[in-house]
Amino acid sequence: MFQMNDLTGFAKFTSQRVPAYLEITDIAGLIRGAHAGDGLGNAFLSHIRAVDGIFHVLRAFEDTDITHVDDTVDPVRDLETITEELRLKDIEFVNKKIEDLEKSMKRSNDKQLKIEHELCERVIKHLQDGKDVRLGDWKAADIEILNTFQLLSAKPVVYLVNMSEKDFQRKKNKFLPKIHAWVQEHGGETILPFSCAFEQKLVDMPEDEAAKYCAENQITSMIPKIIKTGFAAIHLIYFFTAGPDEVKCWQIRRQTKAPQAAGAIHTDFERGFICAEVMKFDELKELGSESAVKAAGKYRQEGKTYVVQDGDIIFFKFNVSGGGKK
């Protein structure tokens, strides 16, 4: 797991920091035919159905010591293979769903079954046309149903282009233009070039030596940006709770309202929610103390309809007792 590293501004306010985490699971590289059981990919395709998003790591370097399953390096071909396997696995899932719905429709006249059946037929056509589900034009009611399917091609995607340290340093790579063109034709999601060889080198160095190496070569780690981009891609934001001894970072979905954000800490907080006292991290950092934020009129009290913003610092008031104790 990788931690969000935006708590440094609290260093002078607290002794202990508990960051948010983005959990990343590595899966086996998919080969053509994985959806049908070839290689190890089929088992892993089933395992990742519950993930929130996908990092596509593309090989964009040549090294005779590192073999490729197709013998040559071609990241666009690899993209075509992977995305096709994800779509084929989704087709398999949706066809099974249609069979189950048709069986249920014979026993029931439930209108919802017909709605889901009609949607599944549209999804199948969309997939068979070579289009990922996330790129379809779906209504809100469709999306509500599709979210329960956890389709692989519906998940947000970030493309990580793994190149040599030399190419990463000079910001040039012969594969990048073709990768960029393919991605623009298939959704236009974020592309992040990086160098696994360089990142590994930094990990193996002492911290001071790594900092010196980066300064001398005018190169920086991409790990923080990869984490933050992945965090945003799956529609997560974070808020802080802080006290004299600890500051903690909590991750929630974007557009989450204050009571549900309180529930991320404890269900009692949501159940007995009264209000949220809110200030912005940037304003606390600029003004230096909570009392200064209050004096500047930037400490606010928000109710149940408040939508939590990225970087909010929140003090929740709640009451779950019968005697009115807060």
Short mmCIF file of C-alpha atoms in Angstrom, two decimals:
data_model
loop_
_atom_site.label_atom_id
_atom_site.label_comp_id
_atom_site.label_asym_id
_atom_site.label_seq_id
_atom_site.Cartn_x
_atom_site.Cartn_y
_atom_site.Cartn_z
CA MET A 1 0.00 0.00 0.00
CA PHE A 2 1.13 3.57 -0.69
CA GLN A 3 0.39 6.48 1.60
CA MET A 4 -0.87 9.91 0.65
CA ASN A 5 1.89 12.19 1.86
CA ASP A 6 0.11 15.52 2.43
CA LEU A 7 0.37 15.63 6.23
CA THR A 8 3.72 17.40 6.46
CA GLY A 9 2.04 20.74 7.05
CA PHE A 10 0.74 19.39 10.35
CA ALA A 11 4.22 18.61 11.68
CA LYS A 12 4.30 21.64 13.95
CA PHE A 13 0.75 21.07 15.19
CA THR A 14 0.88 17.43 16.23
CA SER A 15 3.18 14.60 17.22
CA GLN A 16 1.55 11.69 15.38
CA ARG A 17 0.29 11.53 11.80
CA VAL A 18 -1.94 8.82 10.32
CA PRO A 19 -2.08 9.14 6.51
CA ALA A 20 -4.65 7.85 4.05
CA TYR A 21 -3.70 4.88 1.89
CA LEU A 22 -4.20 3.85 -1.71
CA GLU A 23 -4.06 0.07 -1.84
CA ILE A 24 -2.61 -1.30 -5.09
CA THR A 25 -2.79 -4.98 -6.04
CA ASP A 26 -0.43 -6.36 -8.66
CA ILE A 27 -1.85 -9.01 -11.01
CA ALA A 28 -0.22 -11.31 -13.54
CA GLY A 29 0.32 -9.90 -17.00
CA LEU A 30 -2.55 -10.89 -19.26
CA ILE A 31 -1.94 -12.82 -22.47
CA ARG A 32 -4.28 -13.30 -25.40
CA GLY A 33 -6.90 -15.88 -24.45
CA ALA A 34 -6.73 -15.14 -20.71
CA HIS A 35 -10.51 -14.71 -20.50
CA ALA A 36 -10.85 -18.31 -21.70
CA GLY A 37 -8.35 -19.69 -19.21
CA ASP A 38 -5.02 -19.32 -21.03
CA GLY A 39 -2.09 -18.50 -18.76
CA LEU A 40 -2.81 -17.27 -15.22
CA GLY A 41 -4.85 -14.29 -16.32
CA ASN A 42 -8.34 -15.80 -16.03
CA ALA A 43 -8.06 -16.39 -12.28
CA PHE A 44 -6.74 -12.88 -11.73
CA LEU A 45 -9.46 -11.33 -13.91
CA SER A 46 -11.98 -12.78 -11.48
CA HIS A 47 -10.02 -11.55 -8.48
CA ILE A 48 -9.90 -7.90 -9.60
CA ARG A 49 -13.63 -7.52 -10.27
CA ALA A 50 -14.05 -5.73 -6.93
CA VAL A 51 -11.25 -3.15 -7.44
CA ASP A 52 -12.16 0.51 -7.94
CA GLY A 53 -9.77 1.32 -10.79
CA ILE A 54 -6.97 -0.01 -12.97
CA PHE A 55 -3.38 1.08 -13.55
CA HIS A 56 -2.30 -0.21 -16.98
CA VAL A 57 1.50 -0.57 -16.77
CA LEU A 58 2.94 -0.49 -20.30
CA ARG A 59 6.42 -1.67 -21.17
CA ALA A 60 8.13 1.02 -23.25
CA PHE A 61 11.76 -0.05 -23.02
CA GLU A 62 13.90 -2.64 -24.78
CA ASP A 63 16.16 -4.99 -22.83
CA THR A 64 17.37 -8.32 -24.20
CA ASP A 65 17.69 -9.66 -20.64
CA ILE A 66 13.94 -9.19 -20.03
CA THR A 67 11.85 -11.33 -22.36
CA HIS A 68 8.38 -10.43 -23.64
CA VAL A 69 5.66 -13.04 -24.11
CA ASP A 70 5.25 -11.87 -27.73
CA ASP A 71 9.05 -11.65 -28.28
CA THR A 72 8.93 -7.96 -29.27
CA VAL A 73 8.18 -4.73 -27.41
CA ASP A 74 5.00 -3.06 -28.65
CA PRO A 75 2.97 -1.28 -25.95
CA VAL A 76 0.08 -0.45 -28.29
CA ARG A 77 -0.27 -4.14 -29.20
CA ASP A 78 -0.19 -4.93 -25.47
CA LEU A 79 -2.92 -2.37 -24.86
CA GLU A 80 -5.08 -3.92 -27.54
CA THR A 81 -4.59 -7.37 -26.01
CA ILE A 82 -5.35 -6.31 -22.45
CA THR A 83 -8.41 -4.19 -23.23
CA GLU A 84 -9.82 -6.92 -25.49
CA GLU A 85 -9.39 -9.52 -22.75
CA LEU A 86 -11.19 -7.28 -20.26
CA ARG A 87 -14.07 -6.76 -22.70
CA LEU A 88 -14.31 -10.48 -23.47
CA LYS A 89 -14.48 -11.25 -19.75
CA ASP A 90 -17.25 -8.68 -19.42
CA ILE A 91 -19.13 -10.24 -22.34
CA GLU A 92 -18.90 -13.60 -20.62
CA PHE A 93 -20.26 -12.09 -17.40
CA VAL A 94 -23.12 -10.18 -19.06
CA ASN A 95 -24.18 -13.21 -21.17
CA LYS A 96 -24.46 -15.21 -17.96
CA LYS A 97 -26.44 -12.36 -16.41
CA ILE A 98 -28.84 -12.39 -19.37
CA GLU A 99 -29.38 -16.14 -18.95
CA ASP A 100 -30.17 -15.69 -15.26
CA LEU A 101 -32.53 -12.79 -15.97
CA GLU A 102 -34.41 -14.76 -18.63
CA LYS A 103 -34.92 -17.63 -16.19
CA SER A 104 -36.24 -15.21 -13.57
CA MET A 105 -38.50 -13.48 -16.09
CA LYS A 106 -40.25 -16.78 -16.80
CA ARG A 107 -41.24 -16.99 -13.14
CA SER A 108 -41.97 -13.30 -12.51
CA ASN A 109 -43.44 -10.24 -14.20
CA ASP A 110 -41.20 -7.88 -12.25
CA LYS A 111 -40.58 -4.81 -14.46
CA GLN A 112 -37.09 -4.37 -13.00
CA LEU A 113 -36.01 -7.69 -14.53
CA LYS A 114 -37.05 -6.45 -17.98
CA ILE A 115 -35.19 -3.17 -17.45
CA GLU A 116 -31.99 -5.00 -16.50
CA HIS A 117 -32.38 -7.43 -19.42
CA GLU A 118 -32.75 -4.59 -21.92
CA LEU A 119 -29.69 -2.85 -20.44
CA CYS A 120 -27.62 -6.04 -20.63
CA GLU A 121 -28.44 -6.41 -24.32
CA ARG A 122 -27.27 -2.84 -24.95
CA VAL A 123 -24.09 -3.50 -22.95
CA ILE A 124 -23.34 -6.66 -24.97
CA LYS A 125 -23.68 -4.76 -28.26
CA HIS A 126 -21.46 -1.97 -26.93
CA LEU A 127 -18.75 -4.46 -25.91
CA GLN A 128 -18.99 -6.45 -29.14
CA ASP A 129 -18.42 -3.19 -31.05
CA GLY A 130 -15.03 -3.03 -29.31
CA LYS A 131 -15.96 -0.27 -26.85
CA ASP A 132 -15.28 -0.23 -23.11
CA VAL A 133 -18.31 0.19 -20.86
CA ARG A 134 -16.87 3.30 -19.16
CA LEU A 135 -16.92 5.08 -22.53
CA GLY A 136 -20.61 4.46 -23.17
CA ASP A 137 -23.41 7.02 -23.01
CA TRP A 138 -25.42 5.67 -20.07
CA LYS A 139 -28.31 7.24 -18.19
CA ALA A 140 -28.21 7.64 -14.41
CA ALA A 141 -30.58 4.68 -13.97
CA ASP A 142 -28.32 2.56 -16.20
CA ILE A 143 -25.23 3.48 -14.18
CA GLU A 144 -26.95 2.52 -10.94
CA ILE A 145 -27.48 -1.00 -12.31
CA LEU A 146 -24.06 -1.21 -14.00
CA ASN A 147 -22.33 -0.38 -10.73
CA THR A 148 -23.68 -3.62 -9.26
CA PHE A 149 -22.10 -5.63 -12.12
CA GLN A 150 -18.53 -4.45 -11.36
CA LEU A 151 -17.56 -4.80 -15.02
CA LEU A 152 -13.83 -4.69 -15.74
CA SER A 153 -14.08 -2.34 -18.71
CA ALA A 154 -16.22 0.07 -16.66
CA LYS A 155 -13.43 0.86 -14.20
CA PRO A 156 -11.46 4.13 -14.35
CA VAL A 157 -8.05 3.73 -15.98
CA VAL A 158 -4.65 5.40 -15.64
CA TYR A 159 -1.87 4.44 -18.08
CA LEU A 160 1.64 4.12 -16.60
CA VAL A 161 4.34 4.07 -19.28
CA ASN A 162 7.42 2.29 -17.93
CA MET A 163 10.51 3.47 -19.80
CA SER A 164 14.27 3.35 -19.28
CA GLU A 165 15.85 5.80 -16.84
CA LYS A 166 17.65 7.49 -19.74
CA ASP A 167 14.42 8.06 -21.68
CA PHE A 168 12.60 9.24 -18.55
CA GLN A 169 15.39 11.71 -17.76
CA ARG A 170 15.44 13.17 -21.26
CA LYS A 171 11.62 13.06 -21.51
CA LYS A 172 11.69 11.27 -24.84
CA ASN A 173 10.64 7.77 -25.89
CA LYS A 174 9.90 6.36 -29.32
CA PHE A 175 6.77 4.56 -28.10
CA LEU A 176 5.11 7.56 -26.43
CA PRO A 177 3.55 9.19 -29.55
CA LYS A 178 1.85 5.93 -30.55
CA ILE A 179 0.66 5.30 -26.99
CA HIS A 180 -0.72 8.84 -26.80
CA ALA A 181 -2.54 8.47 -30.11
CA TRP A 182 -4.11 5.15 -29.04
CA VAL A 183 -5.25 6.51 -25.68
CA GLN A 184 -6.80 9.60 -27.29
CA GLU A 185 -8.84 7.30 -29.54
CA HIS A 186 -9.93 5.16 -26.58
CA GLY A 187 -11.15 7.56 -23.90
CA GLY A 188 -8.27 10.00 -23.46
CA GLU A 189 -7.46 9.08 -19.87
CA THR A 190 -4.31 10.14 -18.02
CA ILE A 191 -0.89 8.92 -19.21
CA LEU A 192 2.00 9.04 -16.71
CA PRO A 193 5.53 8.24 -17.96
CA PHE A 194 7.86 6.84 -15.30
CA SER A 195 10.90 4.56 -14.94
CA CYS A 196 10.65 1.51 -12.74
CA ALA A 197 14.44 1.08 -12.94
CA PHE A 198 14.94 4.62 -11.63
CA GLU A 199 12.32 4.21 -8.87
CA GLN A 200 13.98 0.97 -7.74
CA LYS A 201 17.35 2.72 -7.66
CA LEU A 202 15.93 5.38 -5.33
CA VAL A 203 14.43 2.76 -3.03
CA ASP A 204 17.81 1.02 -2.74
CA MET A 205 19.65 4.25 -1.85
CA PRO A 206 19.83 5.96 1.57
CA GLU A 207 17.47 8.94 1.68
CA ASP A 208 20.18 11.61 1.56
CA GLU A 209 21.99 9.84 -1.28
CA ALA A 210 18.75 9.52 -3.26
CA ALA A 211 18.04 13.25 -2.85
CA LYS A 212 21.56 14.10 -4.06
CA TYR A 213 21.20 11.75 -7.06
CA CYS A 214 17.91 13.37 -8.08
CA ALA A 215 19.35 16.88 -7.76
CA GLU A 216 22.46 16.05 -9.78
CA ASN A 217 20.48 14.39 -12.57
CA GLN A 218 17.52 16.81 -12.46
CA ILE A 219 15.07 13.94 -12.11
CA THR A 220 12.36 13.23 -9.53
CA SER A 221 10.31 10.25 -8.41
CA MET A 222 6.88 9.83 -10.01
CA ILE A 223 5.47 7.72 -7.17
CA PRO A 224 3.70 10.63 -5.36
CA LYS A 225 2.06 11.76 -8.62
CA ILE A 226 1.04 8.19 -9.51
CA ILE A 227 -0.60 7.78 -6.10
CA LYS A 228 -2.45 11.09 -6.24
CA THR A 229 -3.60 10.48 -9.82
CA GLY A 230 -4.89 7.03 -8.90
CA PHE A 231 -6.64 8.49 -5.85
CA ALA A 232 -8.40 11.09 -8.00
CA ALA A 233 -9.23 8.62 -10.78
CA ILE A 234 -11.38 6.53 -8.45
CA HIS A 235 -13.13 9.69 -7.20
CA LEU A 236 -11.62 9.74 -3.73
CA ILE A 237 -10.83 12.82 -1.68
CA TYR A 238 -9.61 13.08 1.88
CA PHE A 239 -10.34 15.14 4.98
CA PHE A 240 -8.48 15.54 8.26
CA THR A 241 -9.36 15.23 11.90
CA ALA A 242 -6.79 16.78 14.22
CA GLY A 243 -6.01 17.17 17.90
CA PRO A 244 -3.00 18.00 20.08
CA ASP A 245 -1.64 14.45 19.88
CA GLU A 246 -2.70 13.15 16.46
CA VAL A 247 -3.83 14.17 13.00
CA LYS A 248 -5.56 11.56 10.88
CA CYS A 249 -6.41 11.52 7.20
CA TRP A 250 -9.67 9.86 6.09
CA GLN A 251 -10.53 8.93 2.53
CA ILE A 252 -14.10 9.28 1.22
CA ARG A 253 -15.86 9.41 -2.15
CA ARG A 254 -16.12 12.79 -3.84
CA GLN A 255 -19.52 14.45 -3.23
CA THR A 256 -19.87 12.77 0.18
CA LYS A 257 -21.95 14.80 2.62
CA ALA A 258 -20.85 15.61 6.17
CA PRO A 259 -22.86 12.91 8.03
CA GLN A 260 -21.56 10.15 5.77
CA ALA A 261 -18.00 11.50 6.12
CA ALA A 262 -18.47 11.32 9.88
CA GLY A 263 -19.58 7.71 9.42
CA ALA A 264 -16.18 6.91 7.90
CA ILE A 265 -14.77 7.50 11.39
CA HIS A 266 -17.49 5.69 13.34
CA THR A 267 -21.11 4.76 12.62
CA ASP A 268 -22.18 6.57 15.82
CA PHE A 269 -20.83 9.82 14.36
CA GLU A 270 -23.17 9.50 11.38
CA ARG A 271 -26.14 8.23 13.38
CA GLY A 272 -26.00 11.07 15.89
CA PHE A 273 -24.63 13.79 13.60
CA ILE A 274 -25.34 17.34 14.79
CA CYS A 275 -22.95 19.51 12.79
CA ALA A 276 -19.43 19.74 11.35
CA GLU A 277 -17.02 22.54 12.23
CA VAL A 278 -14.81 23.01 9.18
CA MET A 279 -11.65 24.84 8.19
CA LYS A 280 -9.39 24.48 5.16
CA PHE A 281 -5.91 22.96 5.44
CA ASP A 282 -4.38 25.71 3.28
CA GLU A 283 -5.91 28.40 5.51
CA LEU A 284 -4.66 26.72 8.70
CA LYS A 285 -1.20 26.43 7.17
CA GLU A 286 -1.24 30.08 6.09
CA LEU A 287 -2.61 31.52 9.34
CA GLY A 288 -0.74 29.19 11.70
CA SER A 289 -3.37 28.24 14.29
CA GLU A 290 -7.02 27.35 14.77
CA SER A 291 -7.61 30.55 16.75
CA ALA A 292 -6.18 32.61 13.89
CA VAL A 293 -8.48 30.85 11.42
CA LYS A 294 -11.46 31.66 13.66
CA ALA A 295 -10.35 35.29 14.04
CA ALA A 296 -10.20 35.59 10.25
CA GLY A 297 -13.80 34.33 10.00
CA LYS A 298 -12.80 31.23 8.09
CA TYR A 299 -13.92 28.63 10.65
CA ARG A 300 -17.39 27.47 9.60
CA GLN A 301 -20.20 25.40 11.06
CA GLU A 302 -21.88 23.16 8.46
CA GLY A 303 -25.00 20.97 8.58
CA LYS A 304 -26.21 17.70 7.08
CA THR A 305 -26.27 18.97 3.49
CA TYR A 306 -22.64 20.12 3.44
CA VAL A 307 -20.56 18.36 0.79
CA VAL A 308 -17.08 17.70 2.17
CA GLN A 309 -14.28 19.26 0.14
CA ASP A 310 -10.82 17.84 -0.51
CA GLY A 311 -8.48 18.90 2.31
CA ASP A 312 -11.15 19.93 4.82
CA ILE A 313 -10.20 19.77 8.51
CA ILE A 314 -13.34 18.79 10.41
CA PHE A 315 -14.48 18.59 14.02
CA PHE A 316 -17.73 16.61 14.22
CA LYS A 317 -20.37 17.11 16.90
CA PHE A 318 -22.74 14.24 17.48
CA ASN A 319 -25.22 12.88 20.01
CA VAL A 320 -26.26 9.22 20.32
CA SER A 321 -27.47 9.20 23.92
CA GLY A 322 -31.02 9.66 25.10
CA GLY A 323 -30.04 12.32 27.60
CA GLY A 324 -28.79 14.83 25.07
CA LYS A 325 -25.13 14.43 25.98
CA LYS A 326 -22.75 15.42 23.17
#
